[in-house]
PDB file of C-alpha atoms in Angstrom:
ATOM      1  CA  MET Z   1      -8.971   1.191 -10.798  1.00 39.00           C
ATOM      2  CA  GLN Z   2      -6.055   1.329  -7.820  1.00 51.00           C
ATOM      3  CA  ASP Z   3      -3.917  -1.096  -8.418  1.00 62.00           C
ATOM      4  CA  SER Z   4      -4.626  -2.567  -5.220  1.00 74.00           C
ATOM      5  CA  THR Z   5      -6.867  -2.619  -2.121  1.00 93.00           C
ATOM      6  CA  VAL Z   6      -6.586  -4.490   1.098  1.00 97.00           C
ATOM      7  CA  LEU Z   7      -9.705  -5.872   2.443  1.00 97.00           C
ATOM      8  CA  CYS Z   8      -7.644  -7.005   5.871  1.00 98.00           C
ATOM      9  CA  ALA Z   9      -4.607  -7.761   7.696  1.00 98.00           C
ATOM     10  CA  SER Z  10      -3.433  -8.930  10.446  1.00 98.00           C
ATOM     11  CA  SER Z  11       0.398  -9.542  11.764  1.00 97.00           C
ATOM     12  CA  ALA Z  12       1.733 -11.319  14.900  1.00 95.00           C
ATOM     13  CA  TYR Z  13       3.883  -9.320  15.337  1.00 96.00           C
ATOM     14  CA  GLU Z  14       1.655  -6.843  16.399  1.00 95.00           C
ATOM     15  CA  ARG Z  15      -0.382  -9.129  17.645  1.00 95.00           C
ATOM     16  CA  LYS Z  16      -3.328  -6.812  15.445  1.00 97.00           C
ATOM     17  CA  TYR Z  17      -5.876  -7.709  13.682  1.00 98.00           C
ATOM     18  CA  TYR Z  18      -7.776  -5.220  10.607  1.00 98.00           C
ATOM     19  CA  LEU Z  19     -10.159  -4.208   8.885  1.00 98.00           C
ATOM     20  CA  ASN Z  20     -10.426  -1.753   6.723  1.00 97.00           C
ATOM     21  CA  PRO Z  21     -13.427   0.827   7.397  1.00 96.00           C
ATOM     22  CA  VAL Z  22     -14.962   0.394   3.793  1.00 94.00           C
ATOM     23  CA  TYR Z  23     -15.784  -2.889   4.262  1.00 96.00           C
ATOM     24  CA  GLU Z  24     -17.846  -2.705   7.199  1.00 94.00           C
ATOM     25  CA  LYS Z  25     -21.044  -2.883   5.475  1.00 94.00           C
ATOM     26  CA  LEU Z  26     -20.107  -6.729   5.128  1.00 96.00           C
ATOM     27  CA  PRO Z  27     -22.199  -8.912   7.133  1.00 96.00           C
ATOM     28  CA  GLN Z  28     -21.044  -9.212  10.654  1.00 97.00           C
ATOM     29  CA  GLN Z  29     -21.033 -13.740   9.893  1.00 97.00           C
ATOM     30  CA  VAL Z  30     -18.269 -12.255   7.051  1.00 97.00           C
ATOM     31  CA  LYS Z  31     -16.376  -9.800   8.670  1.00 97.00           C
ATOM     32  CA  ASP Z  32     -15.860 -12.700  11.533  1.00 98.00           C
ATOM     33  CA  GLU Z  33     -14.962 -15.280   9.599  1.00 97.00           C
ATOM     34  CA  LEU Z  34     -12.476 -13.114   8.244  1.00 98.00           C
ATOM     35  CA  GLN Z  35     -10.777 -12.426  11.609  1.00 98.00           C
ATOM     36  CA  ILE Z  36     -10.326 -15.845  12.940  1.00 97.00           C
ATOM     37  CA  MET Z  37      -9.239 -17.078   9.378  1.00 97.00           C
ATOM     38  CA  CYS Z  38      -6.527 -14.254   9.051  1.00 97.00           C
ATOM     39  CA  VAL Z  39      -5.474 -14.098  13.353  1.00 97.00           C
ATOM     40  CA  LEU Z  40      -4.771 -18.261  12.935  1.00 96.00           C
ATOM     41  CA  TYR Z  41      -3.045 -17.991  10.266  1.00 96.00           C
ATOM     42  CA  THR Z  42      -0.804 -15.843  11.843  1.00 96.00           C
ATOM     43  CA  GLU Z  43      -1.066 -17.614  15.094  1.00 94.00           C
ATOM     44  CA  ASP Z  44       0.382 -20.617  13.483  1.00 93.00           C
ATOM     45  CA  VAL Z  45       2.806 -19.396  11.049  1.00 94.00           C
ATOM     46  CA  GLY Z  46       3.695 -16.747  12.213  1.00 94.00           C
ATOM     47  CA  GLY Z  47       4.257 -13.043  10.064  1.00 96.00           C
ATOM     48  CA  THR Z  48       1.532 -11.255   8.446  1.00 97.00           C
ATOM     49  CA  LEU Z  49      -1.258 -12.011   6.313  1.00 97.00           C
ATOM     50  CA  THR Z  50      -2.819  -8.986   3.948  1.00 98.00           C
ATOM     51  CA  LEU Z  51      -6.134  -9.984   1.947  1.00 98.00           C
ATOM     52  CA  GLU Z  52      -6.112  -7.361  -0.550  1.00 97.00           C
ATOM     53  CA  PHE Z  53      -8.227  -7.449  -3.909  1.00 97.00           C
ATOM     54  CA  ASP Z  54      -5.819  -6.426  -7.170  1.00 95.00           C
ATOM     55  CA  GLU Z  55      -6.569  -3.764  -9.948  1.00 90.00           C
ATOM     56  CA  ASP Z  56      -9.133  -6.991 -11.484  1.00 91.00           C
ATOM     57  CA  GLY Z  57     -10.742  -7.851  -8.818  1.00 93.00           C
ATOM     58  CA  SER Z  58      -9.373 -10.617  -7.487  1.00 96.00           C
ATOM     59  CA  LEU Z  59      -8.272 -11.393  -3.829  1.00 97.00           C
ATOM     60  CA  LEU Z  60      -4.903 -11.687  -3.296  1.00 97.00           C
ATOM     61  CA  LEU Z  61      -4.009 -13.941  -0.121  1.00 97.00           C
ATOM     62  CA  ILE Z  62      -0.521 -12.062   0.563  1.00 97.00           C
ATOM     63  CA  PRO Z  63       2.284 -13.233   3.140  1.00 97.00           C
ATOM     64  CA  ALA Z  64       5.045 -11.917   4.663  1.00 96.00           C
ATOM     65  CA  ALA Z  65       7.318 -11.934   7.203  1.00 96.00           C
ATOM     66  CA  GLU Z  66      10.102  -9.803   8.479  1.00 95.00           C
ATOM     67  CA  GLU Z  67      13.314 -10.629   7.501  1.00 92.00           C
ATOM     68  CA  ASP Z  68      15.090 -11.563  10.054  1.00 92.00           C
ATOM     69  CA  ASP Z  69      11.890 -13.399  12.246  1.00 91.00           C
ATOM     70  CA  ILE Z  70      13.677 -17.586  11.707  1.00 90.00           C
ATOM     71  CA  LEU Z  71      10.475 -18.239  13.932  1.00 88.00           C
ATOM     72  CA  TYR Z  72       8.210 -18.024  10.870  1.00 92.00           C
ATOM     73  CA  ASP Z  73       7.390 -21.181   9.099  1.00 90.00           C
ATOM     74  CA  ASN Z  74       7.730 -20.468   4.916  1.00 91.00           C
ATOM     75  CA  ILE Z  75       6.350 -23.564   3.897  1.00 93.00           C
ATOM     76  CA  GLY Z  76       4.164 -23.615   6.823  1.00 92.00           C
ATOM     77  CA  SER Z  77       2.720 -20.683   5.159  1.00 95.00           C
ATOM     78  CA  ALA Z  78       2.597 -22.429   1.567  1.00 95.00           C
ATOM     79  CA  LEU Z  79       0.405 -25.263   2.815  1.00 96.00           C
ATOM     80  CA  LYS Z  80      -1.565 -22.385   4.306  1.00 96.00           C
ATOM     81  CA  ILE Z  81      -2.539 -20.445   2.122  1.00 97.00           C
ATOM     82  CA  HIS Z  82      -3.245 -23.530  -0.038  1.00 97.00           C
ATOM     83  CA  GLN Z  83      -5.846 -24.691   2.569  1.00 97.00           C
ATOM     84  CA  LEU Z  84      -7.248 -21.323   2.871  1.00 97.00           C
ATOM     85  CA  GLN Z  85      -7.198 -21.705  -0.796  1.00 96.00           C
ATOM     86  CA  ARG Z  86      -9.196 -24.447  -1.399  1.00 97.00           C
ATOM     87  CA  ASP Z  87     -10.668 -24.433   1.944  1.00 97.00           C
ATOM     88  CA  LYS Z  88     -12.892 -21.248   1.647  1.00 97.00           C
ATOM     89  CA  GLY Z  89     -12.806 -20.927  -2.199  1.00 96.00           C
ATOM     90  CA  GLU Z  90     -16.516 -20.067  -2.137  1.00 97.00           C
ATOM     91  CA  LEU Z  91     -16.216 -17.194   0.692  1.00 97.00           C
ATOM     92  CA  PHE Z  92     -13.347 -16.158  -1.262  1.00 98.00           C
ATOM     93  CA  GLU Z  93     -15.736 -15.829  -4.522  1.00 97.00           C
ATOM     94  CA  ALA Z  94     -18.292 -13.998  -2.325  1.00 97.00           C
ATOM     95  CA  LEU Z  95     -16.147 -11.120  -1.166  1.00 97.00           C
ATOM     96  CA  GLU Z  96     -14.512 -11.248  -5.046  1.00 97.00           C
ATOM     97  CA  ARG Z  97     -18.320 -10.102  -6.490  1.00 96.00           C
ATOM     98  CA  TYR Z  98     -19.141  -7.557  -3.716  1.00 96.00           C
ATOM     99  CA  TYR Z  99     -15.924  -5.885  -4.491  1.00 96.00           C
ATOM    100  CA  ARG Z 100     -16.376  -5.918  -7.783  1.00 94.00           C
ATOM    101  CA  VAL Z 101     -19.877  -4.795  -7.277  1.00 94.00           C
ATOM    102  CA  VAL Z 102     -20.713  -2.740  -4.317  1.00 92.00           C
ATOM    103  CA  ILE Z 103     -16.946  -1.027  -4.138  1.00 91.00           C
ATOM    104  CA  CYS Z 104     -15.786  -0.727  -7.596  1.00 91.00           C
ATOM    105  CA  GLY Z 105     -19.511  -0.471  -9.294  1.00 89.00           C
ATOM    106  CA  GLU Z 106     -19.433  -2.925 -11.903  1.00 88.00           C
ATOM    107  CA  GLU Z 107     -22.684  -4.509 -13.198  1.00 85.00           C
ATOM    108  CA  ASP Z 108     -23.098  -7.892 -11.106  1.00 76.00           C
ATOM    109  CA  VAL Z 109     -22.801 -10.653 -14.449  1.00 68.00           C
ATOM    110  CA  ASP Z 110     -23.145 -13.799 -12.762  1.00 62.00           C
ATOM    111  CA  ALA Z 111     -26.597 -12.521 -10.717  1.00 54.00           C
ATOM    112  CA  SER Z 112     -28.847 -14.861 -13.551  1.00 49.00           C
ATOM    113  CA  GLY Z 113     -28.151 -17.670 -11.353  1.00 50.00           C
ATOM    114  CA  ASP Z 114     -25.289 -19.373 -13.444  1.00 46.00           C
TER     115      ASP Z 114
END
């Protein structure tokens, strides 16, 4: 497995959203939710937000800001990331399962309905 794989990203600097084409087969509702979440994050605190899967298949939310960005809200960013992890936990778990099963080809050990 690779070191990490970007799922999507949003930038307040370029005012753009990116979805990795590998994930185009995700349901439209999931793609829309990711876009809204990422764009609202960068509109609210600035900087960039990247969602990527690490080598273990865990979804990471990675905020960043340019060094000279005095408008970037570092504290707001940490609070917003924590809120997203709490509010979107089910979505993130489903995306991790999708990544492991569909992208990496692992067996779905949770398919038994645990």
